[in-house]
Coordinates of C-alpha atoms (C1' of nucleotides) in Angstrom, one line a residue:
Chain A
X1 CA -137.0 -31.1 108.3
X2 CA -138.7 -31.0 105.1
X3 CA -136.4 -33.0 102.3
X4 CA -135.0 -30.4 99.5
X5 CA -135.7 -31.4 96.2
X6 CA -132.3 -31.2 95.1
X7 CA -134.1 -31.6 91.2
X8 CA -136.0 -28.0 91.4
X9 CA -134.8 -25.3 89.4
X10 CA -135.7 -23.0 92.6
X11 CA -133.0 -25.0 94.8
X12 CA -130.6 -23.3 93.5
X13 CA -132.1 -20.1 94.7
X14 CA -133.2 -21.2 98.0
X15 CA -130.6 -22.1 98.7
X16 CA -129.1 -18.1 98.2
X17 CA -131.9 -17.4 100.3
X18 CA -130.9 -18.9 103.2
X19 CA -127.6 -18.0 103.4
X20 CA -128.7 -15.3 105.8
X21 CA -131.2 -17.1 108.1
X22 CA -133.1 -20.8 107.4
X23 CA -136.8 -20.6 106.5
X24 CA -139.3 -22.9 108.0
X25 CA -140.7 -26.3 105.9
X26 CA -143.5 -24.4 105.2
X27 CA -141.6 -21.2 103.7
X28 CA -139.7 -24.2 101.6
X29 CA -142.2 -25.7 100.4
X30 CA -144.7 -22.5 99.3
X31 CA -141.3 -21.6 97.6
X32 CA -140.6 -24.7 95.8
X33 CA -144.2 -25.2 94.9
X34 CA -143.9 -22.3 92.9
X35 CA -145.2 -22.6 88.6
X36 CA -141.7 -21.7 86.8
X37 CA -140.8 -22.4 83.2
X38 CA -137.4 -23.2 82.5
X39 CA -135.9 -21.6 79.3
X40 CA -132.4 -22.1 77.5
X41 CA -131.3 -19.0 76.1
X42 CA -127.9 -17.7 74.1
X43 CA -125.4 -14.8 74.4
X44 CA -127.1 -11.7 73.6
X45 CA -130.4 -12.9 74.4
X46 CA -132.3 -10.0 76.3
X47 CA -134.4 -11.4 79.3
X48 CA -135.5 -7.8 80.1
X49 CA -135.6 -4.7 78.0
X50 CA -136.3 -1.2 79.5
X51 CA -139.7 0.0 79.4
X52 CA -141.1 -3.8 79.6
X53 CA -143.9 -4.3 81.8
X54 CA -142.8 -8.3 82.1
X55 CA -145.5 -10.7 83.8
X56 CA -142.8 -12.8 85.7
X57 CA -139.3 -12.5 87.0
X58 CA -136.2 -14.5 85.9
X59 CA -133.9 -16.9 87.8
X60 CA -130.4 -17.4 86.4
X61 CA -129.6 -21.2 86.9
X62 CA -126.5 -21.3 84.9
X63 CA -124.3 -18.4 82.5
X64 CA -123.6 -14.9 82.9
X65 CA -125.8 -11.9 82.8
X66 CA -125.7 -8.2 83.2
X67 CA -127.8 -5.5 83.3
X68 CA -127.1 -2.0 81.8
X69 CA -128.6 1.3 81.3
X70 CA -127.7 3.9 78.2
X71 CA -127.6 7.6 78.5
X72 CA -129.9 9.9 75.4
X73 CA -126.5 9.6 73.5
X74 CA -126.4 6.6 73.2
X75 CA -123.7 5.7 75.4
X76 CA -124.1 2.3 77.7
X77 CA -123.3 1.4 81.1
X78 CA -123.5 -1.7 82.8
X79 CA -124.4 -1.8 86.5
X80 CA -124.0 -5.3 87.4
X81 CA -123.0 -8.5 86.5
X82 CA -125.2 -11.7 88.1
X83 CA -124.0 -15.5 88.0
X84 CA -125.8 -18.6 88.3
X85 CA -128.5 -18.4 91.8
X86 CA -129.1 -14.6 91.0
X87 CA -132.9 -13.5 90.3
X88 CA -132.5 -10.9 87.8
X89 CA -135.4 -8.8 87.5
X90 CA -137.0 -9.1 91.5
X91 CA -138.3 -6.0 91.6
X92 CA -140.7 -6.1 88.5
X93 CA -142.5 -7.9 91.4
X94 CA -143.4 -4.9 92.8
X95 CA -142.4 -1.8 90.0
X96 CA -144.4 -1.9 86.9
X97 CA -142.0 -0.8 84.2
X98 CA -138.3 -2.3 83.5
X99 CA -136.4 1.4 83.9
X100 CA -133.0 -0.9 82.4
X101 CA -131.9 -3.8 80.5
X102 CA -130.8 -7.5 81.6
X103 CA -129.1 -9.5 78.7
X104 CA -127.2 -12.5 78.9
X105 CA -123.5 -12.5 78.8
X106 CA -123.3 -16.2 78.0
X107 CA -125.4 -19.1 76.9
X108 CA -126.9 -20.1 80.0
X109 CA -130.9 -21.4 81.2
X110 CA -132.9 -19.2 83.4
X111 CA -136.3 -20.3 84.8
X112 CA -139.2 -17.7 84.8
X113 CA -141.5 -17.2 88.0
X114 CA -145.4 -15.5 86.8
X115 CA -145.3 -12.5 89.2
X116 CA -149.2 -13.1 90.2
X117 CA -148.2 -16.3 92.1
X118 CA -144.7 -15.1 93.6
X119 CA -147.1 -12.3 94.9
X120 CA -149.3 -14.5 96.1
X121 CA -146.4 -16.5 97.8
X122 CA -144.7 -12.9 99.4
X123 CA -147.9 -11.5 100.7
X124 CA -148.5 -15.0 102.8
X125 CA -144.9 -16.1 103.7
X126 CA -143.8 -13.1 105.6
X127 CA -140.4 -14.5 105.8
X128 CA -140.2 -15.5 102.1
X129 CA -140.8 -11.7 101.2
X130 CA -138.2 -10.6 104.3
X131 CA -135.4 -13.1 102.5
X132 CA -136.2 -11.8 98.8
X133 CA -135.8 -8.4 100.3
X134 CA -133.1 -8.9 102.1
X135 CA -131.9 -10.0 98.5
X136 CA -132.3 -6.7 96.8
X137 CA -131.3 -5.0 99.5
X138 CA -127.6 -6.4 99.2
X139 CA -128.1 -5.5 95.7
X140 CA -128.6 -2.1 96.0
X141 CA -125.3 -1.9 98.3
X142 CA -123.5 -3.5 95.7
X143 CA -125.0 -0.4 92.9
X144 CA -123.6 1.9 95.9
X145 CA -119.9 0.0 96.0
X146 CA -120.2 0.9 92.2
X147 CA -121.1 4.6 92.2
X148 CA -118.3 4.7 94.6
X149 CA -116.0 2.9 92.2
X150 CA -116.6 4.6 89.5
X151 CA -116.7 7.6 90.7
X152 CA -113.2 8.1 92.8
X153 CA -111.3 5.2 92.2
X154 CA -108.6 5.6 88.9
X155 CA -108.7 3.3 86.1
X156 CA -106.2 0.2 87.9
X157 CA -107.8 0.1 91.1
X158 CA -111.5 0.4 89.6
X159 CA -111.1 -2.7 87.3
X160 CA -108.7 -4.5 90.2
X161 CA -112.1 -3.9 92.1
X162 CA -114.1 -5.2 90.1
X163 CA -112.6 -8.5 89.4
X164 CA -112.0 -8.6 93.4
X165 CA -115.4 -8.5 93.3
X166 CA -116.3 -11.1 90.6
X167 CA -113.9 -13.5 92.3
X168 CA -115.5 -13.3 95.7
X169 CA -119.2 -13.4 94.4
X170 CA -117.8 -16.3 92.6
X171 CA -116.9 -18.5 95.3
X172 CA -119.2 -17.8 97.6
X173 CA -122.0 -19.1 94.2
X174 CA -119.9 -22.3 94.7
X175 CA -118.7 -21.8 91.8
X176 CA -114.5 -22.1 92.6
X177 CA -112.3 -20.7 94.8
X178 CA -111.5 -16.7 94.3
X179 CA -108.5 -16.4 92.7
X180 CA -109.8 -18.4 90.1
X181 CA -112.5 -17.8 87.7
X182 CA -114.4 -17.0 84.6
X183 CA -114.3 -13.8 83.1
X184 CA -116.8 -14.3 80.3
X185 CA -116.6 -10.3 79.4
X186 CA -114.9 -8.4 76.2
X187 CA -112.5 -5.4 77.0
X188 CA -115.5 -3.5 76.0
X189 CA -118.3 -4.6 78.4
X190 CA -115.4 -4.4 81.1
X191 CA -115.2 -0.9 80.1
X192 CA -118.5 -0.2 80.0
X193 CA -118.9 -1.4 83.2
X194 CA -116.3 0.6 84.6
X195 CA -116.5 4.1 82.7
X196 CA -113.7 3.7 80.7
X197 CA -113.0 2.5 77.0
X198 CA -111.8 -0.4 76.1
X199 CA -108.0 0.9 74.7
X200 CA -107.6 1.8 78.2
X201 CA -109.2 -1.4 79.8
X202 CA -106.6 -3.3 77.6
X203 CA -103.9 -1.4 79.0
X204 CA -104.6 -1.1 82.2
X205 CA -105.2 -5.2 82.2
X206 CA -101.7 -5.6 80.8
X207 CA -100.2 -3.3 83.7
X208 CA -101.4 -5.5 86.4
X209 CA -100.5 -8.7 84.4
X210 CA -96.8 -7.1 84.7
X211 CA -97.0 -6.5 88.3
X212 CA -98.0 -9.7 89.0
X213 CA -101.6 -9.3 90.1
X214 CA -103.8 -11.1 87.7
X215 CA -103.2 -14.0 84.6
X216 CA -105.2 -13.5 81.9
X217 CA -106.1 -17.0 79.3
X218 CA -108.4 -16.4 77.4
X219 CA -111.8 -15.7 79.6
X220 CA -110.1 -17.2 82.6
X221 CA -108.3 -15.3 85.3
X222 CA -106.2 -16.5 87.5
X223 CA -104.7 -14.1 90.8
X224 CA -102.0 -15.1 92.0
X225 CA -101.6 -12.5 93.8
X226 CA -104.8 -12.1 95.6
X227 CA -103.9 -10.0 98.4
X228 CA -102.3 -7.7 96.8
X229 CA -105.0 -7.5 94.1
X230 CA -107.0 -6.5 97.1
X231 CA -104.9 -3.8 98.1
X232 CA -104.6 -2.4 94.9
X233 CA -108.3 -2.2 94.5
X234 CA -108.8 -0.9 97.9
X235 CA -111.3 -3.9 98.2
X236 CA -113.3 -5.5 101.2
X237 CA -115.9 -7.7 100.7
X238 CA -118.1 -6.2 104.2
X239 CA -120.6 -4.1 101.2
X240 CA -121.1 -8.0 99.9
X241 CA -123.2 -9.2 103.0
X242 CA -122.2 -12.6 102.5
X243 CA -121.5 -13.4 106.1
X244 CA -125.0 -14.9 108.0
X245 CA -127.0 -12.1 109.4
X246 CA -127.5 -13.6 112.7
X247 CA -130.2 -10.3 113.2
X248 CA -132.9 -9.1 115.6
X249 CA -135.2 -11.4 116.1
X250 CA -138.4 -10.6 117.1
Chain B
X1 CA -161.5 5.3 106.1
X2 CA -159.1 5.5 109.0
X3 CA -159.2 8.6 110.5
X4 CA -155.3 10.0 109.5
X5 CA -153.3 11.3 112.8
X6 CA -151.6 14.9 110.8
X7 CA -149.8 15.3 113.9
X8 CA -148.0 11.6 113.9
X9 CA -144.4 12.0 112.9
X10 CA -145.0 8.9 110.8
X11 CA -147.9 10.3 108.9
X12 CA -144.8 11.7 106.5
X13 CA -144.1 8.6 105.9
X14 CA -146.9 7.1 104.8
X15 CA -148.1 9.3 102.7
X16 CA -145.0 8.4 100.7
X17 CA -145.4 4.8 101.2
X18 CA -149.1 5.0 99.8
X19 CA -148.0 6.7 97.3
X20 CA -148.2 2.9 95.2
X21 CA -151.1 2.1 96.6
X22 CA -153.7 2.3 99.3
X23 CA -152.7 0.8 102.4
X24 CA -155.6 -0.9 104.2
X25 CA -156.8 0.3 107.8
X26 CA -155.2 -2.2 109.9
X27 CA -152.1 -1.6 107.9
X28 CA -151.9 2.2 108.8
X29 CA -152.9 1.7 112.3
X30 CA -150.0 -1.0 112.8
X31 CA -148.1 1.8 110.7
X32 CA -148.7 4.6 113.0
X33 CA -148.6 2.8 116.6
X34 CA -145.4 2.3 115.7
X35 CA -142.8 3.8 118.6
X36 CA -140.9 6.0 117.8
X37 CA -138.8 8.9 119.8
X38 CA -137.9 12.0 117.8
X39 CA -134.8 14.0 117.5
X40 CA -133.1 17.4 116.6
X41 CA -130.0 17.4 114.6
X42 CA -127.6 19.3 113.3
X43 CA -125.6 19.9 110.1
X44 CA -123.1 17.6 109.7
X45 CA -124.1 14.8 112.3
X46 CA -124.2 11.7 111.2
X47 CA -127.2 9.2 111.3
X48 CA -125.4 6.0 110.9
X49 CA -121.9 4.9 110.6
X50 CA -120.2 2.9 108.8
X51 CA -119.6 -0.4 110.9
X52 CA -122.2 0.3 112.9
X53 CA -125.2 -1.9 114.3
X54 CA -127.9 0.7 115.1
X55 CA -130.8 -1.1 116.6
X56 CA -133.2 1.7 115.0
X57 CA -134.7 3.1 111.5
X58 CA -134.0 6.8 111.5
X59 CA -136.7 8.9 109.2
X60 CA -136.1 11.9 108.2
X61 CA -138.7 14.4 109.3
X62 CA -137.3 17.5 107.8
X63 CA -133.5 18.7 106.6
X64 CA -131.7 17.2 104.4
X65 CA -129.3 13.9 104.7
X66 CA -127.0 12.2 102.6
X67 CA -125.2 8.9 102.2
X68 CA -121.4 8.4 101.3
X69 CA -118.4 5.9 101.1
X70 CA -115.2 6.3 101.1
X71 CA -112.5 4.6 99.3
X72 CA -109.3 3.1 101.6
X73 CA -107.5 5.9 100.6
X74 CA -109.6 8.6 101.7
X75 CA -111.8 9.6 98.7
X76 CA -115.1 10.4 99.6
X77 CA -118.3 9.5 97.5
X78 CA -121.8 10.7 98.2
X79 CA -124.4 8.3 96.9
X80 CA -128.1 9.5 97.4
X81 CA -129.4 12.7 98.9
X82 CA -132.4 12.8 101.0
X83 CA -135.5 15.0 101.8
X84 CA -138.2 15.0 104.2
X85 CA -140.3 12.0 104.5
X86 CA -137.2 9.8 102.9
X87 CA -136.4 6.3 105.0
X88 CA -132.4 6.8 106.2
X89 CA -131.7 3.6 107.0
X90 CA -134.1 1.1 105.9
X91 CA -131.4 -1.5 105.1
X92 CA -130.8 -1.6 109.1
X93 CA -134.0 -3.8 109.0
X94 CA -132.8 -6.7 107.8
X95 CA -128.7 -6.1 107.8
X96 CA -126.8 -6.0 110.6
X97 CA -124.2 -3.9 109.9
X98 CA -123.7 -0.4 108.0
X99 CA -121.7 -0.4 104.8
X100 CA -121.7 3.5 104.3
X101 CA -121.9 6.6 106.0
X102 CA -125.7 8.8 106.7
X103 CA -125.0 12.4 107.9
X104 CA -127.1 15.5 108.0
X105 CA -126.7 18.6 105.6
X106 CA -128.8 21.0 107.2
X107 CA -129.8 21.2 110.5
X108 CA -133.5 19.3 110.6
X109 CA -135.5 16.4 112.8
X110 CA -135.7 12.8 112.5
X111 CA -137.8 10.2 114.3
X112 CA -135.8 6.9 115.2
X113 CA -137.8 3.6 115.1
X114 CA -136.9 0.3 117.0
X115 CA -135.7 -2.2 114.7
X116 CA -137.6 -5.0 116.5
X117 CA -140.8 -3.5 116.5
X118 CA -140.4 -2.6 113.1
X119 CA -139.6 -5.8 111.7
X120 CA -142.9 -7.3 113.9
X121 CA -145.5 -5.0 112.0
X122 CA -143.6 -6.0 108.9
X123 CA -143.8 -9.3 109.3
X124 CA -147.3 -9.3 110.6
X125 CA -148.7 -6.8 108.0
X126 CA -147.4 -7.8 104.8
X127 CA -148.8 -4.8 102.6
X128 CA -146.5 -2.9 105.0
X129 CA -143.4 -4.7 104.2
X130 CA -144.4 -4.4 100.6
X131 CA -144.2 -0.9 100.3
X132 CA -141.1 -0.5 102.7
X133 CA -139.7 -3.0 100.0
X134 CA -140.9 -1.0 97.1
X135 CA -138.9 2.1 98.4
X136 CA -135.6 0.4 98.8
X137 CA -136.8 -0.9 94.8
X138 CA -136.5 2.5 94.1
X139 CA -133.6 3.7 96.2
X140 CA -131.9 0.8 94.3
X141 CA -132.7 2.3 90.8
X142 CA -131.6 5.8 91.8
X143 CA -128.1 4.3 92.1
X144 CA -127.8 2.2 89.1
X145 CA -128.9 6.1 87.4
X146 CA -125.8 7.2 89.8
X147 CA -123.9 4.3 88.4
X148 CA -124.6 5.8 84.4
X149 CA -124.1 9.4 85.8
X150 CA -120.6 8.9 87.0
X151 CA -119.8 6.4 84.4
X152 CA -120.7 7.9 81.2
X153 CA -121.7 11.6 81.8
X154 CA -119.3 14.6 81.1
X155 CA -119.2 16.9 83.9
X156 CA -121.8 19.3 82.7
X157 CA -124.6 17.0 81.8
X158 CA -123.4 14.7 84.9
X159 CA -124.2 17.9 87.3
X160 CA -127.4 18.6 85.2
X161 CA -128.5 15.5 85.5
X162 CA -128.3 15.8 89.6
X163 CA -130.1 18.7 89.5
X164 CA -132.9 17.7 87.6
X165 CA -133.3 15.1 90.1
X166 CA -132.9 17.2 92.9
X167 CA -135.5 19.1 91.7
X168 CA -138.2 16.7 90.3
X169 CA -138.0 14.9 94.0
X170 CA -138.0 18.2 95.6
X171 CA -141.5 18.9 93.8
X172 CA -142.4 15.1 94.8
X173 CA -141.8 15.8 98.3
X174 CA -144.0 18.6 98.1
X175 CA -141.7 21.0 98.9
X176 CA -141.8 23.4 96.0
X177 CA -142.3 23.8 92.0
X178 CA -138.9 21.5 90.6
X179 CA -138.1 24.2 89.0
X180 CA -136.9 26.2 92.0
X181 CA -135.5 24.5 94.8
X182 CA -132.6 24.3 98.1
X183 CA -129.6 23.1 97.0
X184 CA -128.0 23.1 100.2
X185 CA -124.7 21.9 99.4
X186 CA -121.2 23.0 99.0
X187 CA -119.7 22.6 95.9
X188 CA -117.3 20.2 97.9
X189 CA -120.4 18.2 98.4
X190 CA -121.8 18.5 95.1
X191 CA -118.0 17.7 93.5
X192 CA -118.5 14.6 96.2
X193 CA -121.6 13.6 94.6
X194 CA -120.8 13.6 90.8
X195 CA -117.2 12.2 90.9
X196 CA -115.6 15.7 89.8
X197 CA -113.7 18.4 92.0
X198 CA -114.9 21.3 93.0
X199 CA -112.7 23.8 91.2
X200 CA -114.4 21.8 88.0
X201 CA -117.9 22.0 89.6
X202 CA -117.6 26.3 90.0
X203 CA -116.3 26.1 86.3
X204 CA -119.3 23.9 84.8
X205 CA -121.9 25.7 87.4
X206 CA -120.9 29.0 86.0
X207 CA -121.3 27.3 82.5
X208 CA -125.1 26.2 82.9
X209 CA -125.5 29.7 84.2
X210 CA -124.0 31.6 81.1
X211 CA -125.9 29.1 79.0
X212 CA -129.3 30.6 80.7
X213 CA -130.2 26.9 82.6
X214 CA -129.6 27.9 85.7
X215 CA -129.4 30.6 88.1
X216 CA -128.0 30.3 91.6
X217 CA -128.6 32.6 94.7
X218 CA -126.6 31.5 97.4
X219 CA -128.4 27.6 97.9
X220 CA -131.6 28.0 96.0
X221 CA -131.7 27.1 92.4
X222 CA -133.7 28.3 90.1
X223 CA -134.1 27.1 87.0
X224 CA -135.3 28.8 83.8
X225 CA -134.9 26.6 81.4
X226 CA -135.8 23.6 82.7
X227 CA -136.5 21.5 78.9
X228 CA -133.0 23.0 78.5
X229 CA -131.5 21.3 81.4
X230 CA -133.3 18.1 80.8
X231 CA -131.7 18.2 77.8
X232 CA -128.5 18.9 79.0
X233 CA -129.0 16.6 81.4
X234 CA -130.3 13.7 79.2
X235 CA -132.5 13.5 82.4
X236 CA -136.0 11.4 82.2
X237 CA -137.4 11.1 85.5
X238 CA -138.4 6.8 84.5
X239 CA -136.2 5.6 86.9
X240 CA -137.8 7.4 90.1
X241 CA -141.1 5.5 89.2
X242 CA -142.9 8.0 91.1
X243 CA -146.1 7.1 89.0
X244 CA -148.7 5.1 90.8
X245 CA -147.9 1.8 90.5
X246 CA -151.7 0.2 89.3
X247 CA -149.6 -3.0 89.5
X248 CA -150.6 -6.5 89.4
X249 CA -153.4 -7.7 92.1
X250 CA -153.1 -11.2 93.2
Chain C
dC1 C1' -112.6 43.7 112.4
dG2 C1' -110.5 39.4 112.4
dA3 C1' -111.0 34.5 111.3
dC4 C1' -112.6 31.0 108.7
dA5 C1' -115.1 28.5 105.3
dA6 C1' -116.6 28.6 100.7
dC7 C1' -116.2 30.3 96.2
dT8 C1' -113.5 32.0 92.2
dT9 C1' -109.8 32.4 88.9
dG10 C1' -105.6 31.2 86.3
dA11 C1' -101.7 28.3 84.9
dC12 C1' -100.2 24.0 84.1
dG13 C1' -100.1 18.9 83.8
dG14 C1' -101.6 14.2 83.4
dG15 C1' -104.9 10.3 83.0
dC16 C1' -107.6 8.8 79.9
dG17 C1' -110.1 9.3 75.3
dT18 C1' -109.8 9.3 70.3
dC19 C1' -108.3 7.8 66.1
dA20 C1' -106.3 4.6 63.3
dA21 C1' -103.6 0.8 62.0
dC22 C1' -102.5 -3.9 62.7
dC23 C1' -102.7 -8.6 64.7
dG24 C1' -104.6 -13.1 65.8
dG25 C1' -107.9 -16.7 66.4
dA26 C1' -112.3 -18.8 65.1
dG27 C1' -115.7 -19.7 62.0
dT28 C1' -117.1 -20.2 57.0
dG29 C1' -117.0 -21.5 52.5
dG30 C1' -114.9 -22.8 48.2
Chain D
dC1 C1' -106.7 -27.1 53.0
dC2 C1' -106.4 -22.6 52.4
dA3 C1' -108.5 -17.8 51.4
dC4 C1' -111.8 -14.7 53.5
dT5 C1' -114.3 -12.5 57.1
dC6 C1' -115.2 -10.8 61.4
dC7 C1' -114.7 -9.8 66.0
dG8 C1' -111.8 -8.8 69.7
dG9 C1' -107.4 -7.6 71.3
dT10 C1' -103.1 -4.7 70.9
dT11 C1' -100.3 -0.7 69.9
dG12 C1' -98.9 4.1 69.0
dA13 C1' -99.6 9.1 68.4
dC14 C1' -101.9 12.8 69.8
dG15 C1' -105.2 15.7 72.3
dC16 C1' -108.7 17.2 75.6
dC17 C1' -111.3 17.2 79.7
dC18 C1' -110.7 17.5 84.1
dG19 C1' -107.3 17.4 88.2
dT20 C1' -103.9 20.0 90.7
dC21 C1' -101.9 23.8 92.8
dA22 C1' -102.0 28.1 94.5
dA23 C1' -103.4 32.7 95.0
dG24 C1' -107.0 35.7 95.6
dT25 C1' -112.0 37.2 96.8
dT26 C1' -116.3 37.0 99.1
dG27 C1' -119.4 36.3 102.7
dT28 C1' -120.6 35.2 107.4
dC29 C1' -120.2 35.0 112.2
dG30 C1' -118.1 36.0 116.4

DNA sequence: CGACAACTTGACGGGCGTCAACCGGAGTGG
DNA sequence: CCACTCCGGTTGACGCCCGTCAAGTTGTCG
């Protein structure tokens, strides 16, 4: 068994990877090997801005980010939020032109891949490309969860859903346990990332601080009342796909 | 040049998938020898369900199919529409288990195709698992566009918005001119799809067609208007990336 | 011609948006 | 050490978009 480099930025992502099924030595090391350049970056920063054509893709090794989209008005809404081990712009390796925004939430470091050689990588490690895939294809059910969320759930159970959400994504990036975790976001971006406005976010927040669902301090929220947080937000974590994929094999 | 088989059920399909890019020889044969068994359906059957762990890719051949969720409390939410030549269940490849509902809206045909050997020609022809990957890229940003539709569209340019999509795929599928299409849907289904009810969705349909955007006879759309209901809509069709690709070459 | 699903219309109500004022903590500078 | 500023959070009053309910109407298929 090939000895991880525990010291590679790309551990951190492999080892996301292979939550769902181990890669060979070989798939290992073509990943490791791969050129990045690490970067420190601030709050604000954007590492992707819509209509980009970006020559590399972005792994997040530490800090918050989120990506959002704005309507011709001028109105924004995020779509997702991505912690530490999340590769935030994957499918520039494949689709030309950025069609929405990834900015970071936090300060944070993310390390940059050159798209030519991750190509290179995908094309000849058939079950790198499967994993990465399988990546984005979790994704795109968590973007369906959403359209779901904000689309028939009311304001309570929407943002209960979302911070079931949060927490669970949170743990299982080894981050901490669930019901206990960072919430680096201002009324507003939780707003925008649930179709509502922030004077209802705020109130809605305080309502299931009074039933005894959530603690807020600060950016930190506590649950100590996870179940029932679940039950309000209708939540199950199945759209996740955290659990190993023990699939077809060929 | 590979001689192209019109009469393979497949052939739909990749002429969508090459729609990024030529596909090599060997690529299309391994493409085409794929097995497949076809099938008749009916409105309203479903493709997948939720929960499920179908051991085969359905493809839909002609009809149309949609996806939905549903909240724990019985809300329903439709997430993507399909037309001919569209992938149903792609995701099935490499996740073992269904996190939404696929059910037919008209009556149409499909072609089912066995998970295992479909992840062998993938794994063994990696330009095809590229441009299977591609599409669920693109799936994925149709939703995050669902996500700002639902989120931070008012009902009328929310349902203009779906039409304009409806249409401009429609035309991509080469079914028809975008401007004049099958909208094969109840307004149930369309109330489903956009978060709204359907009293509201007769009120705002009626609405577009007093405002000369739209005129409805029984399910076909036409649309007079159509740089009206783009603007309506505050539709640009970006995030379908239908464009060839002309993307990187390693 | 009866049955059923889908569409249409009106009256009414509520969840959430809007507007605006105020508070509170963190950073800044004198 | 204290004003000043600024951003984000909080609160209240009010109103609108869209939901709800319920009663027709239309169209289709047996």
């Amino acid at each position: 068994m090939l000895m991880l480099q525990d010291n590679s930025p790309l551990y951190t992502a492999l080892r996301k990877l292979e939550r769902h099924g181990r890669l060979s030595d070989d798939d290992r090391r073509a990943f490791l090997a791969l050129p990045v350049t690490e970067e420190r970056v601030r709050a604000g920063d954007h590492v992707v801005r819509q209509g980009d054509q970006p020559q590399d893709c972005a792994l997040l090794l530490s800090g918050f980010a989120f990506r959002h989209k704005m309507t011709a008005d001028g109105e924004r809404q995020i779509v997702s939020f991505h912690l530490r081990g999340d590769m935030l712009d994957l499918q520039q390796l494949l689709l030309r032109r950025a069609d929405h925004n990834v900015q970071m939430l936090t300060d944070g470091q993310l390390c940059r891949i050159p798209v030519i050689a991750f190509r290179k990588v995908c094309r000849e490690r058939a079950a790198v490309a499967e994993a990465l895939w399988l990546d984005s294809l979790i994704d795109a059910s968590i973007f369906r969860e959403w359209v779901l969320n904000v689309g028939r759930r009311d304001a309570r159970s929407r943002i209960a859903h979302l911070l079931c959400e949060l927490g669970t994504r949170w743990e299982s990036a080894g981050l901490g346990p669930a019901d206990h975790f960072e919430l680096p976001l201002t009324q507003e971006q939780l707003a925008d990332a649930t179709g509502l406005t922030s004077v209802h976010v705020n109130r809605v927040l305080q309502s299931l601080g009074v039933l005894g669902l959530i603690d807020r301090e600060r950016r930190l929220i506590k649950v100590p009342d996870w179940a029932g947080l679940q039950r309000v937000a209708g939540f199950t974590a199945d759209y996740l796909h955290q659990e190993p994929q023990e699939s077809v094999r060929t």
